[in-house]
Structure formats: structure tokens, C-alpha cells
N, CA, C and O atoms as a MOPAC input file, in Angstrom:
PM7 MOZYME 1SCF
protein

 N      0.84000 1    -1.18500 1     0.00000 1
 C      0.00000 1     0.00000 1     0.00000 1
 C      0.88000 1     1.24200 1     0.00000 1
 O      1.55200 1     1.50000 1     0.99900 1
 N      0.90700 1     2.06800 1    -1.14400 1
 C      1.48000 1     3.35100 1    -1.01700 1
 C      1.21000 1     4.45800 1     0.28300 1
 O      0.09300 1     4.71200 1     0.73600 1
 N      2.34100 1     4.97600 1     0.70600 1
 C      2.23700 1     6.19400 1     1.47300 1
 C      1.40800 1     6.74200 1     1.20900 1
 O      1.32500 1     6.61100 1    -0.01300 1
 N     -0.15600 1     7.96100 1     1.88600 1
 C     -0.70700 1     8.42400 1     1.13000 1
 C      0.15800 1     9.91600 1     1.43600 1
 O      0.14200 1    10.78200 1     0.56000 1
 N      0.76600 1    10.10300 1     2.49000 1
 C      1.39100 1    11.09100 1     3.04300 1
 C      2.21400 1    11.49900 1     2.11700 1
 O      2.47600 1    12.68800 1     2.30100 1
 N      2.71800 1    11.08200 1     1.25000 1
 C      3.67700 1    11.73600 1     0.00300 1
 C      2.84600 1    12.51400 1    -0.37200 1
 O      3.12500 1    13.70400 1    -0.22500 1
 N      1.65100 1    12.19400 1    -0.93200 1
 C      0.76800 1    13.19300 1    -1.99700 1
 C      0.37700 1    14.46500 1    -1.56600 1
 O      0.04600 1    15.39400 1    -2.30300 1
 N      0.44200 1    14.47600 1     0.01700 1
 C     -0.04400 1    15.52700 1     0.51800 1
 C      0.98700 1    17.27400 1     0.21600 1
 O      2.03200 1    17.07900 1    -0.40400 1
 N      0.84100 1    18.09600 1     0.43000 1
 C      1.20400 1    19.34800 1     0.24400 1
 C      1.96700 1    19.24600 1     1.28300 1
 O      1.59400 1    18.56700 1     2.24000 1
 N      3.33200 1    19.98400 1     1.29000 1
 C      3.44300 1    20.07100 1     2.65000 1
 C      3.83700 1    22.00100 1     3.05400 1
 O      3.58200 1    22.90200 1     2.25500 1
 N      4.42400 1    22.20300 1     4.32500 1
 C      3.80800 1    23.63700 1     4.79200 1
 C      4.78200 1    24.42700 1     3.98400 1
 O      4.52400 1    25.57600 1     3.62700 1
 N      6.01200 1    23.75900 1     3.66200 1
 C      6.79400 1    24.66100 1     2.68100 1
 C      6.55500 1    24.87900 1     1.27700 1
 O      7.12100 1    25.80900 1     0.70200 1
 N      5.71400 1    24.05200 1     0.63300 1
 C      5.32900 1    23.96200 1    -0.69600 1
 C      3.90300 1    25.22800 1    -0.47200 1
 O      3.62600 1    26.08500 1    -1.31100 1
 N      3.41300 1    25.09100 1     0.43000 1
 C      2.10500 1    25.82100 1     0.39700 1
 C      2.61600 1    27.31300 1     0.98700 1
 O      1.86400 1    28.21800 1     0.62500 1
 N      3.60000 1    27.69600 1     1.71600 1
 C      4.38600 1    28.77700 1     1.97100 1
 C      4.49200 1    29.63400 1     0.38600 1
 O      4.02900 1    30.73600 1     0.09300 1
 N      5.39200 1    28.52400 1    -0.58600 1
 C      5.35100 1    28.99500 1    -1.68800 1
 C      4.35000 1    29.07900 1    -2.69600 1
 O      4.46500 1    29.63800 1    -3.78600 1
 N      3.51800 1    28.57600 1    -2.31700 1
 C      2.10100 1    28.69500 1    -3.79500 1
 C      1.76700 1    30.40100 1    -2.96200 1
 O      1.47400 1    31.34300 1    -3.69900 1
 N      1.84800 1    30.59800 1    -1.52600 1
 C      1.01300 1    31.60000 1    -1.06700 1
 C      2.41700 1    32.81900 1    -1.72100 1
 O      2.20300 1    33.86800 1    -2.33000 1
 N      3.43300 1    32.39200 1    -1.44200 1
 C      4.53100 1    33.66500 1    -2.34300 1
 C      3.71200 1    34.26200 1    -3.48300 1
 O      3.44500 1    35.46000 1    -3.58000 1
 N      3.28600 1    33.16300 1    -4.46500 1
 C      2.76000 1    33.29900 1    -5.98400 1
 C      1.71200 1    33.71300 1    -5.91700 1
 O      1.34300 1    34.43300 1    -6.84500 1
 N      0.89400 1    33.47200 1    -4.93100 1
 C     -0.57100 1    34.13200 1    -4.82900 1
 C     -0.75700 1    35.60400 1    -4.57900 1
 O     -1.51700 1    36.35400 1    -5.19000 1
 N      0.37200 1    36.01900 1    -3.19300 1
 C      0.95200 1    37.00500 1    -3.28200 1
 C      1.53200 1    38.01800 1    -4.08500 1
 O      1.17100 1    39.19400 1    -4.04200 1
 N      2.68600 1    37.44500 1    -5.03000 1
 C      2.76900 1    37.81300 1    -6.21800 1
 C      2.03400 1    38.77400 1    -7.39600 1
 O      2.08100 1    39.96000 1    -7.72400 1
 N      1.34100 1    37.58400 1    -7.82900 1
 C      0.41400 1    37.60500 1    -8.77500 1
 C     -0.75700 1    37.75400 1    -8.68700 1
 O     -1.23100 1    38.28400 1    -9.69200 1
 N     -1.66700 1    37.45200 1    -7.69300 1
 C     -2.90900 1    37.52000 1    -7.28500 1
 C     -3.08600 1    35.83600 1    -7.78900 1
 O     -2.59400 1    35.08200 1    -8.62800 1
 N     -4.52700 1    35.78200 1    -6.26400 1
 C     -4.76500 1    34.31800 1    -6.40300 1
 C     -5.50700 1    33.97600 1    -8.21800 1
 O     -5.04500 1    33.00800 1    -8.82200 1
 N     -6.40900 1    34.68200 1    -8.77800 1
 C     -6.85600 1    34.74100 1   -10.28000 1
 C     -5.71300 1    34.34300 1   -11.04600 1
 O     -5.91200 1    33.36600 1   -11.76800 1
 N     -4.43900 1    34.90200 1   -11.07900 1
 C     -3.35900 1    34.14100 1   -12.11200 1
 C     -2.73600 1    33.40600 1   -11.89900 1
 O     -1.97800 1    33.01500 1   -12.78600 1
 N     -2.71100 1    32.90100 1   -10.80000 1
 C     -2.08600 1    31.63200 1   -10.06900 1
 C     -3.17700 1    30.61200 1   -10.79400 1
 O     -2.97800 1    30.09000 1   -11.89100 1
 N     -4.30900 1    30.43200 1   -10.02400 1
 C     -5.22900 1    29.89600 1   -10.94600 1
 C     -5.41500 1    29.98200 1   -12.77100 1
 O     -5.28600 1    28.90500 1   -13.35400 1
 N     -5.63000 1    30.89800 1   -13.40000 1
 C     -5.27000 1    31.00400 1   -14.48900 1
 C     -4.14000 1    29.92500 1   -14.74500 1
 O     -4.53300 1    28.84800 1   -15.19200 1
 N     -2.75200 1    30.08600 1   -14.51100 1
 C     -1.82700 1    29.31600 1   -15.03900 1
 C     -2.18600 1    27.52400 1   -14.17600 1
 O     -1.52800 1    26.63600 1   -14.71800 1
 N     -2.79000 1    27.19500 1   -13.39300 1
 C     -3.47000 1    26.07900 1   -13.15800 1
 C     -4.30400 1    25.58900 1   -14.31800 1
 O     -4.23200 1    24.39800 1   -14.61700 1
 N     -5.29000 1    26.61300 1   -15.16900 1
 C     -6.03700 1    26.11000 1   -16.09000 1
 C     -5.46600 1    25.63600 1   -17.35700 1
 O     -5.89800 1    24.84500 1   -18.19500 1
 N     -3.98200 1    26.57600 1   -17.25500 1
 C     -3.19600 1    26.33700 1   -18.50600 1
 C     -2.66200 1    25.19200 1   -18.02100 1
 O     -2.46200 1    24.38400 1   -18.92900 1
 N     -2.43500 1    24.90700 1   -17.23500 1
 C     -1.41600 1    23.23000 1   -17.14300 1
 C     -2.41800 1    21.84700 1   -17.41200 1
 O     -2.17800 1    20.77200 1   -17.96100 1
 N     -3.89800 1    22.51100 1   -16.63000 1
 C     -4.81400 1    21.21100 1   -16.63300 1
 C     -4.92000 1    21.38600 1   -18.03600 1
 O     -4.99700 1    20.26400 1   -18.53500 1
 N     -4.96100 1    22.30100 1   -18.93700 1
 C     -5.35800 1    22.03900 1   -20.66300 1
 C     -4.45700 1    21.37800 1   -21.46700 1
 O     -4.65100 1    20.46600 1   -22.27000 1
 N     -2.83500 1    22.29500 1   -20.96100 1
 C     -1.42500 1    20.98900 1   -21.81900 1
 C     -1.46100 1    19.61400 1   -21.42200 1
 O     -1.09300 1    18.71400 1   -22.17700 1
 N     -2.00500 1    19.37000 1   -19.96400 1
 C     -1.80100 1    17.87000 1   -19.73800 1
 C     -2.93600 1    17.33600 1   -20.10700 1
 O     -3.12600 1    16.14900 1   -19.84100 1
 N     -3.87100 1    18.04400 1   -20.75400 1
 C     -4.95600 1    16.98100 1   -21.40200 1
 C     -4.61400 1    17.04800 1   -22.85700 1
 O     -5.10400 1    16.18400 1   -23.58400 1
 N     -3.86400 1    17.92900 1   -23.35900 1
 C     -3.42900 1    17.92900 1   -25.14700 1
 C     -2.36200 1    17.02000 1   -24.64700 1
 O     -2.11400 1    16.34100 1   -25.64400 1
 N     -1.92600 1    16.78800 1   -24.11000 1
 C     -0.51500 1    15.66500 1   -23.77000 1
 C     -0.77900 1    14.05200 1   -23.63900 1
 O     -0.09500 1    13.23300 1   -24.25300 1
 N     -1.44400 1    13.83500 1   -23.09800 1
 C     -2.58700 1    12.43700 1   -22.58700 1
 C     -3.35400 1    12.10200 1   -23.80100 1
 O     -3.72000 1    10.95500 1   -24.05700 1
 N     -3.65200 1    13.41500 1   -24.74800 1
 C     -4.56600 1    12.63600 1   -25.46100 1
 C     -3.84100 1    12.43000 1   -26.85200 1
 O     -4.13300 1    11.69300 1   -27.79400 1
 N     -2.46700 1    13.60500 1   -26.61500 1
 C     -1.68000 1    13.19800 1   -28.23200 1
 C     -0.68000 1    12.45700 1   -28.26600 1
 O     -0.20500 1    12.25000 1   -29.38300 1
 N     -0.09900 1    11.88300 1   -27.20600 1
 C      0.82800 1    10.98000 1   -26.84200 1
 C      0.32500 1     9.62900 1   -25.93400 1
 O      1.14600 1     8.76800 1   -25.61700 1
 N     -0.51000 1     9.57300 1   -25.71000 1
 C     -1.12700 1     8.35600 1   -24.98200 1
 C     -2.36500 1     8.01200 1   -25.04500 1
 O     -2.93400 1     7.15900 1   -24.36400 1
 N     -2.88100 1     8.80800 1   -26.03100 1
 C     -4.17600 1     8.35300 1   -26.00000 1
 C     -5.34300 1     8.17200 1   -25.49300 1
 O     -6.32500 1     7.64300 1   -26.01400 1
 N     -5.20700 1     8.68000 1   -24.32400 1
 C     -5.89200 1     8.44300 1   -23.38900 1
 C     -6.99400 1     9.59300 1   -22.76000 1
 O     -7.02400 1    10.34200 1   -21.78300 1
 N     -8.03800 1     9.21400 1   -24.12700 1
 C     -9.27300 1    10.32700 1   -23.72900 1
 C     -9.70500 1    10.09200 1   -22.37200 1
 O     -9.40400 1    11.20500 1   -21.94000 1
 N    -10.04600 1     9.66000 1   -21.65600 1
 C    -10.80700 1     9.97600 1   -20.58100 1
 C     -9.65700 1    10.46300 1   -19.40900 1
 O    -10.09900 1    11.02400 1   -18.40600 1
 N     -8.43600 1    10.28700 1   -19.51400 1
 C     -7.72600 1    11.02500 1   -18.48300 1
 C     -7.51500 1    12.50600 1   -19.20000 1
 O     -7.36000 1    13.44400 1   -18.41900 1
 N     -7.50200 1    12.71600 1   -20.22500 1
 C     -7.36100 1    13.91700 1   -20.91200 1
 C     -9.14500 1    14.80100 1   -20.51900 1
 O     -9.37100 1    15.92900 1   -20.08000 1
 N     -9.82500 1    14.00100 1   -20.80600 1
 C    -11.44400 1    14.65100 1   -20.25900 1
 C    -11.61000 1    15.18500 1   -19.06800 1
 O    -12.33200 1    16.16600 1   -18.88500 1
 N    -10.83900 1    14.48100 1   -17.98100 1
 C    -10.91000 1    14.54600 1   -16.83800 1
 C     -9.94300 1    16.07300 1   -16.45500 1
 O    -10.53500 1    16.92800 1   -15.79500 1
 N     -8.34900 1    16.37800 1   -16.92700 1
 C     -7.95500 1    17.13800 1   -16.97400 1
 C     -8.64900 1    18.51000 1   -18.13300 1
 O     -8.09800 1    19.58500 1   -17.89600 1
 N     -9.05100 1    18.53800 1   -18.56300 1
 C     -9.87000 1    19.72000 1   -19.45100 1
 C    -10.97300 1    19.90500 1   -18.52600 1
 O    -10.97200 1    21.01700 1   -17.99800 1
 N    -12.05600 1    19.00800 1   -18.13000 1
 C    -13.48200 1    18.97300 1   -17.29400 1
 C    -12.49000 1    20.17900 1   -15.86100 1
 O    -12.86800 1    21.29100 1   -15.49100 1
 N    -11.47600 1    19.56600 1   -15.47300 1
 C    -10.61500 1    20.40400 1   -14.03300 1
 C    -10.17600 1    21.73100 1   -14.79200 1
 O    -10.72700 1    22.61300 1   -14.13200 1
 N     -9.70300 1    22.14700 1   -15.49400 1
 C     -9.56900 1    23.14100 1   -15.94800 1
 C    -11.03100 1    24.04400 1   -16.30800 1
 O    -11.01000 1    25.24100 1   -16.02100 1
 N    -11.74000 1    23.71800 1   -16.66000 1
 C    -12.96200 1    24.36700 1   -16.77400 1
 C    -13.71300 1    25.00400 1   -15.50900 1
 O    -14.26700 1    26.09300 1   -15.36200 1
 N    -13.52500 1    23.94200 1   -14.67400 1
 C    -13.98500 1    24.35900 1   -13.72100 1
 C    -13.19200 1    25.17300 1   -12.78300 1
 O    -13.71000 1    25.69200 1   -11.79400 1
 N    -11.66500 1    25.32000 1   -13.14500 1
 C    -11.00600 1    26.29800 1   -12.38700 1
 C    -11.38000 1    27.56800 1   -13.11700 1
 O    -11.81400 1    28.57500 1   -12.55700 1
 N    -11.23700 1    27.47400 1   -14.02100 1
 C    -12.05700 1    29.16200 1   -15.27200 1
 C    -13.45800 1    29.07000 1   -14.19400 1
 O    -13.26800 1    29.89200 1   -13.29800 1
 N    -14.40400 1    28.55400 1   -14.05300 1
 C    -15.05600 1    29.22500 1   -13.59400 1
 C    -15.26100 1    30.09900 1   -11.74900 1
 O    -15.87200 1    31.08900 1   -11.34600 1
 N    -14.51200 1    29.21500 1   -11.20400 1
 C    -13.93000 1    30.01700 1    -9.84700 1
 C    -13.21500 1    30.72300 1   -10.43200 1
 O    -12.33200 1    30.91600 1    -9.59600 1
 N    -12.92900 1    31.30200 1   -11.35000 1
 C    -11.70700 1    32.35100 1   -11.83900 1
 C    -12.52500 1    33.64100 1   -11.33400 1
 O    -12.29300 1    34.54200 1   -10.52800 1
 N    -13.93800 1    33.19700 1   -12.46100 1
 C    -15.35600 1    34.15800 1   -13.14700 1
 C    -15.68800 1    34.78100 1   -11.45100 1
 O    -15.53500 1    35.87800 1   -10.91400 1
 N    -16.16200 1    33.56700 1   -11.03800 1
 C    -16.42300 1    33.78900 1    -9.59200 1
 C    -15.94500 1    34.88200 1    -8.58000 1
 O    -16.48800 1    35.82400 1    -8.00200 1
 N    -14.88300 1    34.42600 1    -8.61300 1
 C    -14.10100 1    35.29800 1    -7.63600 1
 C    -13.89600 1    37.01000 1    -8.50500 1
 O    -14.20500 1    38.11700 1    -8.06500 1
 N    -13.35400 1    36.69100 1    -9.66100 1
 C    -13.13100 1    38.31700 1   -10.64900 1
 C    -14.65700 1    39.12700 1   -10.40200 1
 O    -14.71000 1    40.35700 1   -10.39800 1
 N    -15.87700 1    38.26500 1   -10.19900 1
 C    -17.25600 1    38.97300 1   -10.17700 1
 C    -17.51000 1    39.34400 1    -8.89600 1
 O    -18.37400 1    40.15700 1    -8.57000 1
 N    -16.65200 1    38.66700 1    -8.03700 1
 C    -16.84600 1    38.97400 1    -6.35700 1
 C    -16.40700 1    40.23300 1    -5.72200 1
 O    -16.70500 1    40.68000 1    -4.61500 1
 N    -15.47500 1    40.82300 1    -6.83900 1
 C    -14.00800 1    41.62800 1    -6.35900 1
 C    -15.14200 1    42.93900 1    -7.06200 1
 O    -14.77400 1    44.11300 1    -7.10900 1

């Protein structure tokens, strides 16, 4: 049985996403989240074939665009 404790975030990794959030504002942090979930579904589906993990990464990206909408309409 795998560690599940690897997968987790830990306080220095999340120190630094909050640098970038800081940075950039949490909207383009996200933004460039939507861009990664979209290359790794053009990646999955043009090198492996593999529509439904590619669906699954595009479906996550979509739905980060729309907490994007969300939050930009909140502000």
C-alpha cells in the first residue's frame, strides 16, 4: 500500500504557492493552473491516447475558469 502522506502538500510547498498568490494575485495563479490542466490533457490525449484522463484534466480546468469568473465577479 502506497504512502498516502507523500501526496499531501506540505507547509513549505504551500508557503510557496502563497509567495505566488501574493505575487500575482490568487486569479493568475489559478489562471496558469487552467493552462497546465489544458497541456496535460493535449498531452494524454496526443501521446497516450488516453481520452478519458485527458477529459478529466480539461473537465478540471474548466472548472477552475469558472472560480476564476467567480471570484473576478466577487471583487
Amino acid at each position: 500500500m502506497a504512502n498516502m502522506e507523500k501526496d499531501l502538500v506540505n507547509d513549505k510547498q504551500i508557503e510557496e504557492l502563497e509567495a505566488l498568490v501574493d505575487r500575482f494575485s490568487l486569479a493568475n495563479v489559478l489562471e496558469a493552473l487552467v493552462t497546465i490542466c489544458h497541456e496535460k490533457a493535449d498531452h494524454l490525449e496526443g501521446n497516450w491516447q488516453d481520452k478519458n484522463a485527458a477529459r478529466a484534466w480539461d473537465n478540471d480546468g474548466r472548472k477552475i475558469d469558472r472560480i476564476i469568473r467567480h471570484i473576478e465577479n466577487a471583487g
